[in-house]
mmCIF file of C-alpha atoms and ligand atoms in Angstrom:
data_model
loop_
_atom_site.group_PDB
_atom_site.id
_atom_site.type_symbol
_atom_site.label_atom_id
_atom_site.label_comp_id
_atom_site.label_asym_id
_atom_site.label_seq_id
_atom_site.Cartn_x
_atom_site.Cartn_y
_atom_site.Cartn_z
ATOM 1 C CA MET A 1 11.502 25.828 -13.057
ATOM 2 C CA ARG A 2 12.914 22.951 -10.991
ATOM 3 C CA SER A 3 12.425 19.422 -12.306
ATOM 4 C CA ARG A 4 9.554 17.401 -10.951
ATOM 5 C CA ALA A 5 8.843 13.668 -10.881
ATOM 6 C CA VAL A 6 5.872 12.505 -12.949
ATOM 7 C CA ILE A 7 4.287 9.074 -13.156
ATOM 8 C CA ILE A 8 4.430 7.967 -16.797
ATOM 9 C CA GLY A 9 3.102 4.423 -16.389
ATOM 10 C CA THR A 10 1.280 2.286 -13.840
ATOM 11 C CA GLY A 11 0.776 -1.451 -13.523
ATOM 12 C CA SER A 12 -0.616 -4.019 -11.134
ATOM 13 C CA ALA A 13 -0.777 -7.762 -10.643
ATOM 14 C CA LEU A 14 -3.189 -9.781 -8.567
ATOM 15 C CA PRO A 15 -3.245 -13.515 -7.877
ATOM 16 C CA SER A 16 -6.113 -15.213 -9.714
ATOM 17 C CA ARG A 17 -7.283 -17.109 -6.603
ATOM 18 C CA VAL A 18 -10.221 -15.356 -4.930
ATOM 19 C CA MET A 19 -11.096 -15.987 -1.277
ATOM 20 C CA THR A 20 -14.557 -14.792 -0.309
ATOM 21 C CA ASN A 21 -15.955 -14.027 3.137
ATOM 22 C CA ARG A 22 -17.985 -17.222 2.823
ATOM 23 C CA ASP A 23 -14.759 -19.187 2.327
ATOM 24 C CA LEU A 24 -13.489 -17.662 5.595
ATOM 25 C CA GLU A 25 -16.645 -18.746 7.420
ATOM 26 C CA ALA A 26 -15.413 -22.314 6.895
ATOM 27 C CA LEU A 27 -12.034 -21.524 8.485
ATOM 28 C CA VAL A 28 -12.802 -19.382 11.549
ATOM 29 C CA ASP A 29 -15.738 -18.270 13.680
ATOM 30 C CA THR A 30 -16.724 -15.288 11.542
ATOM 31 C CA SER A 31 -19.490 -14.226 9.155
ATOM 32 C CA ASP A 32 -19.796 -12.460 5.847
ATOM 33 C CA GLU A 33 -22.008 -9.916 7.625
ATOM 34 C CA TRP A 34 -19.391 -9.124 10.330
ATOM 35 C CA ILE A 35 -16.567 -8.735 7.816
ATOM 36 C CA ARG A 36 -18.646 -6.603 5.435
ATOM 37 C CA THR A 37 -20.020 -4.250 8.057
ATOM 38 C CA ARG A 38 -16.817 -3.877 10.113
ATOM 39 C CA THR A 39 -14.368 -3.636 7.210
ATOM 40 C CA GLY A 40 -16.124 -3.287 3.821
ATOM 41 C CA ILE A 41 -14.201 -6.310 2.506
ATOM 42 C CA LEU A 42 -16.110 -8.837 0.366
ATOM 43 C CA GLU A 43 -13.206 -10.857 -1.002
ATOM 44 C CA ARG A 44 -9.427 -10.859 -1.301
ATOM 45 C CA ARG A 45 -6.804 -12.426 -3.586
ATOM 46 C CA ILE A 46 -4.490 -15.142 -2.288
ATOM 47 C CA ALA A 47 -1.204 -16.133 -3.941
ATOM 48 C CA SER A 48 -1.056 -19.754 -5.110
ATOM 49 C CA GLU A 49 1.647 -22.136 -3.974
ATOM 50 C CA GLY A 50 4.875 -21.131 -5.715
ATOM 51 C CA GLU A 51 3.538 -17.679 -6.613
ATOM 52 C CA ASN A 52 5.884 -15.322 -4.781
ATOM 53 C CA ASN A 53 6.095 -11.637 -3.958
ATOM 54 C CA SER A 54 8.766 -11.112 -6.637
ATOM 55 C CA ASP A 55 6.518 -12.781 -9.253
ATOM 56 C CA LEU A 56 3.667 -10.343 -8.519
ATOM 57 C CA ALA A 57 6.098 -7.408 -8.351
ATOM 58 C CA THR A 58 7.604 -8.433 -11.703
ATOM 59 C CA ARG A 59 4.200 -8.637 -13.414
ATOM 60 C CA ALA A 60 3.178 -5.241 -12.034
ATOM 61 C CA ALA A 61 6.525 -3.740 -13.128
ATOM 62 C CA LEU A 62 6.252 -5.096 -16.670
ATOM 63 C CA ASN A 63 2.714 -3.683 -16.985
ATOM 64 C CA ALA A 64 3.893 -0.265 -15.781
ATOM 65 C CA LEU A 65 6.918 -0.286 -18.123
ATOM 66 C CA GLU A 66 4.706 -1.216 -21.071
ATOM 67 C CA MET A 67 2.329 1.667 -20.376
ATOM 68 C CA ALA A 68 5.263 4.057 -19.927
ATOM 69 C CA GLY A 69 6.925 2.886 -23.141
ATOM 70 C CA VAL A 70 10.155 2.456 -21.178
ATOM 71 C CA LYS A 71 12.532 -0.473 -21.687
ATOM 72 C CA PRO A 72 13.908 -2.277 -18.599
ATOM 73 C CA ASP A 73 17.470 -1.199 -19.420
ATOM 74 C CA GLU A 74 16.405 2.458 -19.232
ATOM 75 C CA ILE A 75 15.540 2.100 -15.504
ATOM 76 C CA ASP A 76 18.081 3.649 -13.110
ATOM 77 C CA LEU A 77 16.624 2.560 -9.764
ATOM 78 C CA ILE A 78 14.105 -0.035 -8.577
ATOM 79 C CA ILE A 79 12.461 0.588 -5.197
ATOM 80 C CA VAL A 80 10.262 -2.153 -3.752
ATOM 81 C CA ALA A 81 8.144 -1.414 -0.695
ATOM 82 C CA THR A 82 7.228 -4.622 1.093
ATOM 83 C CA LEU A 83 6.972 -6.296 4.486
ATOM 84 C CA THR A 84 6.706 -9.783 2.969
ATOM 85 C CA PRO A 85 9.834 -10.279 0.833
ATOM 86 C CA ASP A 86 10.505 -13.682 -0.755
ATOM 87 C CA MET A 87 13.492 -14.031 1.622
ATOM 88 C CA PRO A 88 15.711 -11.827 3.831
ATOM 89 C CA MET A 89 18.451 -11.759 1.180
ATOM 90 C CA PRO A 90 18.421 -10.896 -1.697
ATOM 91 C CA SER A 91 15.866 -8.128 -1.804
ATOM 92 C CA VAL A 92 12.713 -8.291 -3.908
ATOM 93 C CA ALA A 93 14.130 -5.379 -5.928
ATOM 94 C CA CYS A 94 17.113 -7.583 -6.917
ATOM 95 C CA LEU A 95 14.805 -10.395 -8.015
ATOM 96 C CA VAL A 96 12.637 -7.996 -10.036
ATOM 97 C CA GLN A 97 15.767 -6.554 -11.646
ATOM 98 C CA LYS A 98 16.801 -10.077 -12.720
ATOM 99 C CA ASN A 99 13.310 -11.008 -13.923
ATOM 100 C CA ILE A 100 12.804 -7.926 -16.088
ATOM 101 C CA GLY A 101 16.447 -7.535 -17.177
ATOM 102 C CA ALA A 102 16.935 -4.009 -15.777
ATOM 103 C CA PHE A 103 20.665 -4.498 -15.266
ATOM 104 C CA ARG A 104 21.569 -0.788 -15.177
ATOM 105 C CA ALA A 105 19.309 -0.222 -12.189
ATOM 106 C CA GLY A 106 20.211 0.192 -8.529
ATOM 107 C CA VAL A 107 18.038 -1.976 -6.287
ATOM 108 C CA LEU A 108 16.448 -1.077 -2.982
ATOM 109 C CA ASP A 109 13.794 -2.646 -0.744
ATOM 110 C CA ILE A 110 12.149 -0.439 1.852
ATOM 111 C CA SER A 111 10.281 -1.696 4.916
ATOM 112 C CA VAL A 112 7.643 0.895 5.737
ATOM 113 C CA THR A 113 4.542 -1.366 5.894
ATOM 114 C CA CYS A 114 1.371 0.183 4.455
ATOM 115 C CA SER A 115 2.991 3.598 3.876
ATOM 116 C CA GLY A 116 5.744 2.049 1.754
ATOM 117 C CA PHE A 117 4.542 3.165 -1.669
ATOM 118 C CA ILE A 118 4.287 6.815 -0.561
ATOM 119 C CA TYR A 119 7.769 6.584 0.985
ATOM 120 C CA GLY A 120 9.016 4.984 -2.264
ATOM 121 C CA LEU A 121 7.523 7.738 -4.417
ATOM 122 C CA SER A 122 9.043 10.317 -2.088
ATOM 123 C CA ILE A 123 12.528 8.802 -2.430
ATOM 124 C CA ALA A 124 12.140 8.616 -6.228
ATOM 125 C CA ASP A 125 10.987 12.251 -6.258
ATOM 126 C CA LYS A 126 14.146 13.395 -4.467
ATOM 127 C CA PHE A 127 16.403 11.501 -6.924
ATOM 128 C CA ILE A 128 14.574 12.952 -9.919
ATOM 129 C CA GLN A 129 14.650 16.483 -8.519
ATOM 130 C CA ALA A 130 18.438 16.058 -8.406
ATOM 131 C CA ASP A 131 18.666 14.538 -11.899
ATOM 132 C CA ARG A 132 15.771 15.005 -14.305
ATOM 133 C CA LYS A 133 17.033 12.265 -16.663
ATOM 134 C CA LEU A 134 16.546 9.409 -14.179
ATOM 135 C CA LYS A 135 13.820 6.814 -14.636
ATOM 136 C CA ILE A 136 12.718 5.028 -11.480
ATOM 137 C CA LEU A 137 10.432 2.052 -10.903
ATOM 138 C CA VAL A 138 8.542 2.128 -7.596
ATOM 139 C CA ILE A 139 6.692 -1.036 -6.607
ATOM 140 C CA GLY A 140 4.507 -2.000 -3.646
ATOM 141 C CA SER A 141 4.141 -5.767 -3.389
ATOM 142 C CA GLU A 142 2.885 -8.139 -0.685
ATOM 143 C CA VAL A 143 2.111 -11.777 -0.014
ATOM 144 C CA LEU A 144 0.477 -11.166 3.355
ATOM 145 C CA SER A 145 -1.442 -14.451 3.217
ATOM 146 C CA ARG A 146 1.807 -16.194 4.258
ATOM 147 C CA ARG A 147 2.172 -13.995 7.351
ATOM 148 C CA VAL A 148 -1.416 -14.357 8.508
ATOM 149 C CA ASN A 149 -2.593 -16.843 11.127
ATOM 150 C CA TRP A 150 -5.549 -18.520 9.413
ATOM 151 C CA GLN A 151 -6.923 -19.466 12.836
ATOM 152 C CA ASP A 152 -6.981 -15.864 14.103
ATOM 153 C CA ARG A 153 -10.263 -14.265 13.051
ATOM 154 C CA THR A 154 -9.151 -10.834 14.218
ATOM 155 C CA THR A 155 -6.541 -10.638 11.430
ATOM 156 C CA CYS A 156 -7.054 -13.323 8.772
ATOM 157 C CA VAL A 157 -10.211 -11.734 7.380
ATOM 158 C CA LEU A 158 -8.440 -8.427 6.688
ATOM 159 C CA PHE A 159 -5.476 -9.041 4.422
ATOM 160 C CA GLY A 160 -4.824 -9.970 0.801
ATOM 161 C CA ASP A 161 -2.012 -10.331 -1.741
ATOM 162 C CA GLY A 162 -1.068 -8.232 -4.774
ATOM 163 C CA ALA A 163 1.348 -5.762 -6.323
ATOM 164 C CA GLY A 164 1.258 -2.354 -7.977
ATOM 165 C CA ALA A 165 3.957 -0.337 -9.713
ATOM 166 C CA ALA A 166 4.684 3.077 -11.189
ATOM 167 C CA VAL A 167 7.402 4.353 -13.540
ATOM 168 C CA LEU A 168 8.638 7.843 -12.684
ATOM 169 C CA ALA A 169 10.516 10.255 -14.915
ATOM 170 C CA GLY A 170 11.470 13.948 -14.764
ATOM 171 C CA THR A 171 9.770 16.952 -16.288
ATOM 172 C CA ARG A 172 10.174 20.707 -16.246
ATOM 173 C CA GLU A 173 6.408 21.116 -16.737
ATOM 174 C CA ASP A 174 4.262 22.391 -13.890
ATOM 175 C CA ARG A 175 2.970 18.955 -12.856
ATOM 176 C CA GLY A 176 4.131 15.829 -11.043
ATOM 177 C CA ILE A 177 4.860 15.382 -7.325
ATOM 178 C CA LEU A 178 4.255 18.658 -5.486
ATOM 179 C CA SER A 179 4.792 17.636 -1.866
ATOM 180 C CA THR A 180 5.472 14.616 0.332
ATOM 181 C CA HIS A 181 5.161 14.252 4.092
ATOM 182 C CA LEU A 182 6.591 11.212 5.874
ATOM 183 C CA HIS A 183 6.128 10.279 9.541
ATOM 184 C CA GLY A 184 6.661 7.462 11.997
ATOM 185 C CA ASP A 185 6.366 6.572 15.677
ATOM 186 C CA GLY A 186 8.395 3.557 16.754
ATOM 187 C CA ARG A 187 7.118 3.817 20.317
ATOM 188 C CA LEU A 188 3.860 2.195 19.228
ATOM 189 C CA TRP A 189 5.359 -0.752 17.337
ATOM 190 C CA GLU A 190 3.798 -3.424 19.541
ATOM 191 C CA LEU A 191 0.249 -2.566 18.424
ATOM 192 C CA LEU A 192 0.890 -4.026 14.956
ATOM 193 C CA ALA A 193 3.844 -6.339 14.423
ATOM 194 C CA ILE A 194 5.311 -9.610 13.207
ATOM 195 C CA ARG A 195 7.654 -10.269 16.120
ATOM 196 C CA GLY A 196 9.340 -13.422 14.875
ATOM 197 C CA LEU A 197 11.338 -14.472 11.790
ATOM 198 C CA GLY A 198 13.822 -11.620 12.239
ATOM 199 C CA THR A 199 17.098 -11.963 14.121
ATOM 200 C CA ALA A 200 15.848 -10.803 17.530
ATOM 201 C CA VAL A 201 13.896 -13.929 18.402
ATOM 202 C CA PRO A 202 15.105 -17.502 17.694
ATOM 203 C CA ALA A 203 12.883 -19.361 15.224
ATOM 204 C CA ASP A 204 12.072 -22.107 17.717
ATOM 205 C CA GLU A 205 9.070 -23.902 19.178
ATOM 206 C CA GLU A 206 8.420 -21.083 21.659
ATOM 207 C CA MET A 207 8.325 -18.480 18.884
ATOM 208 C CA LEU A 208 5.913 -20.650 16.873
ATOM 209 C CA SER A 209 3.688 -21.333 19.907
ATOM 210 C CA ARG A 210 3.355 -17.584 20.506
ATOM 211 C CA GLY A 211 2.300 -17.085 16.865
ATOM 212 C CA TRP A 212 5.087 -14.565 16.371
ATOM 213 C CA GLN A 213 5.564 -15.671 12.762
ATOM 214 C CA TYR A 214 2.227 -13.998 12.044
ATOM 215 C CA ILE A 215 0.781 -10.484 11.940
ATOM 216 C CA GLN A 216 -0.559 -9.596 15.385
ATOM 217 C CA MET A 217 -2.645 -6.464 15.776
ATOM 218 C CA GLN A 218 -4.540 -4.578 18.453
ATOM 219 C CA GLY A 219 -7.148 -3.553 15.882
ATOM 220 C CA LYS A 220 -9.124 -1.047 17.939
ATOM 221 C CA ASP A 221 -6.005 0.854 19.055
ATOM 222 C CA VAL A 222 -4.549 0.833 15.547
ATOM 223 C CA PHE A 223 -7.854 2.164 14.213
ATOM 224 C CA LYS A 224 -7.790 5.123 16.638
ATOM 225 C CA HIS A 225 -4.212 6.058 15.740
ATOM 226 C CA ALA A 226 -4.846 5.541 12.010
ATOM 227 C CA VAL A 227 -7.760 7.978 11.743
ATOM 228 C CA LYS A 228 -5.955 10.640 13.765
ATOM 229 C CA ALA A 229 -2.715 10.375 11.787
ATOM 230 C CA LEU A 230 -4.453 10.166 8.414
ATOM 231 C CA GLU A 231 -6.482 13.279 9.093
ATOM 232 C CA ALA A 232 -3.408 15.236 10.247
ATOM 233 C CA VAL A 233 -1.213 14.170 7.336
ATOM 234 C CA THR A 234 -3.991 14.904 4.843
ATOM 235 C CA TRP A 235 -4.286 18.509 5.978
ATOM 236 C CA GLU A 236 -0.493 18.768 6.104
ATOM 237 C CA ALA A 237 -0.376 17.940 2.370
ATOM 238 C CA MET A 238 -3.334 20.188 1.528
ATOM 239 C CA ASP A 239 -1.808 23.131 3.383
ATOM 240 C CA ALA A 240 1.613 22.598 1.785
ATOM 241 C CA VAL A 241 0.209 22.933 -1.741
ATOM 242 C CA GLY A 242 -2.565 25.388 -0.866
ATOM 243 C CA TRP A 243 -5.473 23.139 -1.853
ATOM 244 C CA LYS A 244 -8.990 23.263 -0.452
ATOM 245 C CA THR A 245 -11.200 20.173 -0.821
ATOM 246 C CA ASP A 246 -12.832 21.394 -4.036
ATOM 247 C CA ALA A 247 -9.387 21.415 -5.716
ATOM 248 C CA LEU A 248 -9.117 17.616 -5.349
ATOM 249 C CA ASP A 249 -9.845 15.396 -8.336
ATOM 250 C CA MET A 250 -8.892 11.953 -6.957
ATOM 251 C CA VAL A 251 -7.837 10.726 -3.520
ATOM 252 C CA PHE A 252 -6.053 7.421 -2.846
ATOM 253 C CA CYS A 253 -6.093 6.421 0.805
ATOM 254 C CA HIS A 254 -4.569 3.129 1.971
ATOM 255 C CA GLN A 255 -7.357 0.550 1.832
ATOM 256 C CA ALA A 256 -7.343 -0.800 5.404
ATOM 257 C CA ASN A 257 -10.975 -0.473 6.466
ATOM 258 C CA MET A 258 -14.048 1.043 4.785
ATOM 259 C CA ARG A 259 -14.857 2.852 8.044
ATOM 260 C CA ILE A 260 -11.436 4.543 7.947
ATOM 261 C CA LEU A 261 -12.027 5.517 4.307
ATOM 262 C CA ASP A 262 -15.465 6.932 5.187
ATOM 263 C CA PHE A 263 -13.917 8.878 8.056
ATOM 264 C CA VAL A 264 -11.280 10.434 5.790
ATOM 265 C CA ARG A 265 -13.907 11.313 3.171
ATOM 266 C CA GLU A 266 -16.183 12.932 5.742
ATOM 267 C CA ARG A 267 -13.373 14.927 7.373
ATOM 268 C CA LEU A 268 -12.288 16.196 3.948
ATOM 269 C CA GLY A 269 -15.902 16.886 2.917
ATOM 270 C CA LEU A 270 -15.128 14.912 -0.238
ATOM 271 C CA SER A 271 -17.774 13.556 -2.627
ATOM 272 C CA GLU A 272 -17.922 9.757 -2.966
ATOM 273 C CA ASP A 273 -16.710 9.669 -6.570
ATOM 274 C CA LYS A 274 -13.403 11.332 -5.631
ATOM 275 C CA LEU A 275 -12.210 8.761 -3.091
ATOM 276 C CA PHE A 276 -11.023 5.656 -4.897
ATOM 277 C CA ILE A 277 -12.277 2.445 -3.276
ATOM 278 C CA ASN A 278 -11.325 -1.145 -4.054
ATOM 279 C CA ILE A 279 -11.077 -2.616 -0.546
ATOM 280 C CA HIS A 280 -14.198 -4.729 -1.242
ATOM 281 C CA LYS A 281 -12.238 -6.703 -3.891
ATOM 282 C CA TYR A 282 -8.762 -7.008 -2.392
ATOM 283 C CA GLY A 283 -8.873 -6.321 1.370
ATOM 284 C CA ASN A 284 -5.794 -4.734 2.939
ATOM 285 C CA THR A 285 -2.743 -5.369 0.714
ATOM 286 C CA SER A 286 -0.420 -3.116 2.770
ATOM 287 C CA ALA A 287 2.256 -1.496 0.547
ATOM 288 C CA ALA A 288 0.465 -2.721 -2.594
ATOM 289 C CA SER A 289 -2.837 -1.062 -1.760
ATOM 290 C CA ILE A 290 -2.241 2.428 -3.161
ATOM 291 C CA PRO A 291 -0.388 1.408 -6.353
ATOM 292 C CA ILE A 292 -3.055 -1.184 -7.209
ATOM 293 C CA ALA A 293 -5.737 1.490 -6.720
ATOM 294 C CA LEU A 294 -3.723 4.002 -8.743
ATOM 295 C CA ASP A 295 -3.375 1.571 -11.646
ATOM 296 C CA GLU A 296 -7.076 0.690 -11.589
ATOM 297 C CA ALA A 297 -8.024 4.366 -11.624
ATOM 298 C CA ASN A 298 -5.508 5.139 -14.361
ATOM 299 C CA ARG A 299 -6.586 2.284 -16.626
ATOM 300 C CA GLY A 300 -10.233 3.015 -15.832
ATOM 301 C CA GLY A 301 -9.875 6.565 -17.191
ATOM 302 C CA ARG A 302 -10.400 8.233 -13.811
ATOM 303 C CA LEU A 303 -7.160 10.221 -13.975
ATOM 304 C CA PHE A 304 -6.655 13.010 -16.515
ATOM 305 C CA ALA A 305 -3.796 15.354 -17.356
ATOM 306 C CA GLY A 306 -3.689 18.083 -14.721
ATOM 307 C CA ALA A 307 -5.812 16.180 -12.152
ATOM 308 C CA ASN A 308 -4.973 17.069 -8.540
ATOM 309 C CA VAL A 309 -4.229 13.780 -6.786
ATOM 310 C CA LEU A 310 -3.755 13.186 -3.068
ATOM 311 C CA MET A 311 -2.453 9.976 -1.451
ATOM 312 C CA MET A 312 -2.218 9.043 2.225
ATOM 313 C CA ALA A 313 -1.415 5.893 4.162
ATOM 314 C CA PHE A 314 -0.941 4.568 7.675
ATOM 315 C CA GLY A 315 0.577 1.295 8.854
ATOM 316 C CA GLY A 316 2.559 -0.736 11.358
ATOM 317 C CA GLY A 317 5.630 0.791 12.906
ATOM 318 C CA PHE A 318 3.770 3.110 13.090
ATOM 319 C CA THR A 319 4.393 4.840 9.775
ATOM 320 C CA TRP A 320 2.236 7.303 7.891
ATOM 321 C CA GLY A 321 2.555 9.769 5.054
ATOM 322 C CA SER A 322 0.882 11.770 2.312
ATOM 323 C CA LEU A 323 1.696 12.929 -1.179
ATOM 324 C CA ALA A 324 0.159 15.605 -3.411
ATOM 325 C CA MET A 325 0.681 15.526 -7.153
ATOM 326 C CA ARG A 326 -0.638 17.035 -10.359
ATOM 327 C CA TRP A 327 -1.213 14.170 -12.812
HETATM 328 O O1 UT7 B 1 -3.072 -1.506 7.463
HETATM 329 C C1 UT7 B 1 -2.551 -1.020 8.663
HETATM 330 C C2 UT7 B 1 -3.547 -0.284 9.412
HETATM 331 N N1 UT7 B 1 -4.561 -1.188 9.880
HETATM 332 C C3 UT7 B 1 -5.702 -0.686 10.264
HETATM 333 O O2 UT7 B 1 -5.874 0.515 10.144
HETATM 334 C C4 UT7 B 1 -6.712 -1.584 10.893
HETATM 335 C C5 UT7 B 1 -7.434 -0.832 11.957
HETATM 336 N N2 UT7 B 1 -8.422 -1.637 12.705
HETATM 337 C C6 UT7 B 1 -9.564 -2.075 12.144
HETATM 338 O O3 UT7 B 1 -9.789 -1.955 10.973
HETATM 339 C C7 UT7 B 1 -10.616 -2.665 13.084
HETATM 340 O O4 UT7 B 1 -10.239 -2.425 14.412
HETATM 341 C C8 UT7 B 1 -10.849 -4.188 12.876
HETATM 342 C C9 UT7 B 1 -11.565 -4.425 11.564
HETATM 343 C C10 UT7 B 1 -9.523 -4.930 12.891
HETATM 344 C C11 UT7 B 1 -11.721 -4.731 13.991
HETATM 345 O O5 UT7 B 1 -12.938 -4.012 14.059
HETATM 346 P P1 UT7 B 1 -13.520 -3.452 15.441
HETATM 347 O O6 UT7 B 1 -14.809 -2.811 15.169
HETATM 348 O O7 UT7 B 1 -12.430 -2.615 16.066
HETATM 349 O O8 UT7 B 1 -13.762 -4.778 16.234
HETATM 350 P P2 UT7 B 1 -13.130 -5.258 17.633
HETATM 351 O O9 UT7 B 1 -11.717 -5.643 17.437
HETATM 352 O O10 UT7 B 1 -13.464 -4.269 18.689
HETATM 353 O O11 UT7 B 1 -13.988 -6.551 17.882
HETATM 354 C C12 UT7 B 1 -15.415 -6.458 18.162
HETATM 355 C C13 UT7 B 1 -15.914 -7.848 18.395
HETATM 356 C C14 UT7 B 1 -15.099 -8.632 19.418
HETATM 357 O O12 UT7 B 1 -15.980 -9.476 20.136
HETATM 358 P P3 UT7 B 1 -16.462 -9.054 21.618
HETATM 359 O O13 UT7 B 1 -15.221 -8.911 22.426
HETATM 360 O O14 UT7 B 1 -17.214 -7.767 21.452
HETATM 361 O O15 UT7 B 1 -17.334 -10.201 22.020
HETATM 362 C C15 UT7 B 1 -14.206 -9.482 18.581
HETATM 363 O O16 UT7 B 1 -13.790 -10.672 19.203
HETATM 364 O O17 UT7 B 1 -15.848 -8.595 17.188
HETATM 365 C C16 UT7 B 1 -15.116 -9.807 17.410
HETATM 366 N N3 UT7 B 1 -14.408 -10.128 16.181
HETATM 367 C C17 UT7 B 1 -14.960 -10.843 15.182
HETATM 368 N N4 UT7 B 1 -16.169 -11.397 15.061
HETATM 369 C C18 UT7 B 1 -16.428 -12.053 13.915
HETATM 370 C C19 UT7 B 1 -13.155 -9.771 15.832
HETATM 371 N N5 UT7 B 1 -12.879 -10.245 14.604
HETATM 372 C C20 UT7 B 1 -13.982 -10.921 14.188
HETATM 373 C C21 UT7 B 1 -14.316 -11.620 13.021
HETATM 374 N N6 UT7 B 1 -15.540 -12.159 12.912
HETATM 375 N N7 UT7 B 1 -13.450 -11.742 11.982
#
C-alpha cells in the first residue's frame, strides 16, 4: 500500500480579547440582530497590540506538537497559510521556526486566503506520499483585524483573528488523506481583495484615501460564487472517494457565513451534528478557520479513529478546495 499522510496532532490559539456584536454597534451603524441573522456571528477574537500573527501561529504549533508527541527538531517542513503575515519578509513560517526551534525544517508561506489550510494539507500530503518518514507542520493563521476598515460595516463585522495547526506524518495504514481537490479563478479577484500594501500600488495618500489597505468585498457576489463552488467541490471529493452522505462522520466547511454553512448542509442532506460550527464564537478567520474547528472537534472528542472527514473552503482570489480523509 502507498504511504498516506495522517494528522497526529492538532492545536489552536485565539486572542483572549473578545469583541461582541454589541461592541460593534458602538463603532458602526449595525445591530446585533443584523449580524446574527445575516451571518450567524455573535462575537470574534481580536489580537491585542503587539500580539502578532506569528505569535498565534507559534502557540497553535506548540499545542499541535505537544498532542502529536513530536519535538520541534523532528519537523521537516513548516507551511503557514496566511493573508496577514507579520511583514512581507521574512515569512511567518520562518518566524515560527525560530520561535519553536525547528531548525531542521524548510519554511514556506502560502497565500491562498480562506482555502489556505486545505492547500497546505494537500502540499504536505504530496511530500509525505513521496517520503513516509517526513513530519510536516501545517498552520493557518490570521490577524485580519489589522486589515479591516473599522468604519466599513459591510466587512468589519465579519472577521476575526486566530490560528490553528496540524502535525502530519506518514502511515502505511488504510487511513489519512484520501483525496484533495484545489481550484482557483483569478478573473474574479476584484470581488474580494486588499488592493494596497503590495508592490503594485504606492503606499501613498491616494491609496489610503481609497481604503486599499483594507479588505474590500462585494459580499453578495462572493456569496453566490461561494455556494456554487463549495457545492461542486464537495461532490468532487465525495465522488473521488466513493462516499455518499451517510458515510460522512464530520464535515469542516470554512466558517464564512452561517447561511453558507446551512446551504452546504442542506445540499449534502447532512444532519446538524455532523457539520462542525464555531462561526458564532470566532467569525471568519480565513485560513485559520478550518484548523481551529478541527482542533476544537479533536479536543472535544468529536473525531474518532476511522472517522470519515470532509473539508471544504472558498475564499478571495478566488480559491476553493476540498479534502477527504479517514481520521
Ligand atoms: O471568506 C471568504 C468568503 N466570504 C464569504 O463567503 C462572504 C460571502 N458574503 C456574505 O456572507 C454576505 O454577503 C454578507 C454577510 C457579507 C452580507 O450579507 P447580505 O445578505 O448579502 O447583505 P447585503 O450586502 O446585500 O446588504 C443588505 C443590506 C444593505 O442595505 P440596503 O442596501 O438593503 O439598504 C447593506 O447596506 O444590509 C446593509 N448592511 C448592513 N446593515 C447593518 C450591510 N452590512 C451591514 C451591517 N449592519 N453590518
